[in-house]
XYZ file of C-alpha atoms in Angstrom:
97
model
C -79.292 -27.402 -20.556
C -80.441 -24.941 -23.108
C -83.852 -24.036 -23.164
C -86.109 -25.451 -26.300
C -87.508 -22.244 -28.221
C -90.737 -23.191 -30.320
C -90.918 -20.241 -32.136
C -87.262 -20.824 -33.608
C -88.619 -24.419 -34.605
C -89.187 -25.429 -38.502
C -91.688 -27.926 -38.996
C -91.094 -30.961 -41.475
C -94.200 -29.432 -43.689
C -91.750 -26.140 -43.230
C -88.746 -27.586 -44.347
C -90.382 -29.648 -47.639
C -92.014 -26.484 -49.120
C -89.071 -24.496 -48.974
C -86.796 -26.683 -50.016
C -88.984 -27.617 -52.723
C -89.180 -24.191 -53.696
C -85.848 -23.314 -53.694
C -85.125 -26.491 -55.521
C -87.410 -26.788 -58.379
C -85.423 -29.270 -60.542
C -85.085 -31.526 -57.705
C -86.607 -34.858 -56.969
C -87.749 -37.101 -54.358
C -88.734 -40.953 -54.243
C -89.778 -42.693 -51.038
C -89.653 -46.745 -50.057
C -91.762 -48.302 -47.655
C -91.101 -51.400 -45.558
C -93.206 -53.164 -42.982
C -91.880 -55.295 -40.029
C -94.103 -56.481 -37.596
C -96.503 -53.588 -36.108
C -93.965 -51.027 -37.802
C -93.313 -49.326 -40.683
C -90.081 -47.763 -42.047
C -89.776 -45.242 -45.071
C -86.268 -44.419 -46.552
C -86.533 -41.330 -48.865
C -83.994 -39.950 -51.471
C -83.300 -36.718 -52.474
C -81.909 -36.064 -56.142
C -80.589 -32.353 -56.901
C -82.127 -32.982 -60.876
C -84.969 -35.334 -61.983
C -82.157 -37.254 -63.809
C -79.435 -37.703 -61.065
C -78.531 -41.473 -60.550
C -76.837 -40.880 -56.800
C -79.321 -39.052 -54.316
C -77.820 -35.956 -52.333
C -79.164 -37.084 -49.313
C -81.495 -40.015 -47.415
C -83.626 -39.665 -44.393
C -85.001 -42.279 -42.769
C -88.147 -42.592 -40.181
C -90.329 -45.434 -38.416
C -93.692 -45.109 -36.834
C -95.725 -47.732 -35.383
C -98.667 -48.939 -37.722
C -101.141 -48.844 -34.969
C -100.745 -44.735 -34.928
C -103.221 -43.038 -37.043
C -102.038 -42.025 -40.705
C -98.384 -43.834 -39.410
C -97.321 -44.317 -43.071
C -98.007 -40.314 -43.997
C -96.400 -39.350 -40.762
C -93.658 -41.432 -41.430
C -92.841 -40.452 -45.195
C -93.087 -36.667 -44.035
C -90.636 -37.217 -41.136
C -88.144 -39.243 -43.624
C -88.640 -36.269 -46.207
C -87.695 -33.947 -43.687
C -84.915 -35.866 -42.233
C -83.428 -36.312 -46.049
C -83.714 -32.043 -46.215
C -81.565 -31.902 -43.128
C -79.396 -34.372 -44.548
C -78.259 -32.024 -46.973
C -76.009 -30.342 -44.738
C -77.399 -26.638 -45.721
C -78.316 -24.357 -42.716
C -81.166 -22.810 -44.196
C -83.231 -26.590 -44.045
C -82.282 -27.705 -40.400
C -84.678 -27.734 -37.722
C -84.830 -24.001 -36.722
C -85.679 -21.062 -38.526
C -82.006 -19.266 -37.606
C -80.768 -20.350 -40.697
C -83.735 -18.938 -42.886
């Protein structure tokens, strides 16, 4: 089993404000659902502010009774939709940086 490094990990925060600045023209647009005691947060990533088709989706859950659940789980979907792209340089170490 290979040993987990935390110095080679990117956080989600990371991940958004580099993307975001290497991708000024892009956009982003989140949807929230709630089911029971959880709630679920798709987000969509658009390369321009007037693509139709996103580049890439992320999706995350956290349980409402978790403090700030509906933050934590937009910024894990956001991140999730970064990696989603398929680019090196956004997955969840900082090798590809």
């Amino acid at each position: 089993m290979m040993a987990f490094d935390l110095e080679n990990y990117m956080t989600a925060e990371e991940r958004i404000e580099l993307f975001a600045a290497d991708n000024p023209d892009m956009r982003m647009a989140s949807y929230q659902h709630v089911e029971g005691d959880w709630v679920f947060v798709k987000v969509s990533i658009y390369k321009t502010k007037n693509e139709v088709d996103p580049w890439a989706t992320g999706l995350a859950g956290e349980n409402l009774k978790t403090q700030f659940a509906v933050e934590k789980a937009e910024t894990s979907a956001y991140a999730r939709a970064i990696t989603n792209t398929g680019l090196p340089k956004y997955s969840t170490t900082k090798e590809g940086v």
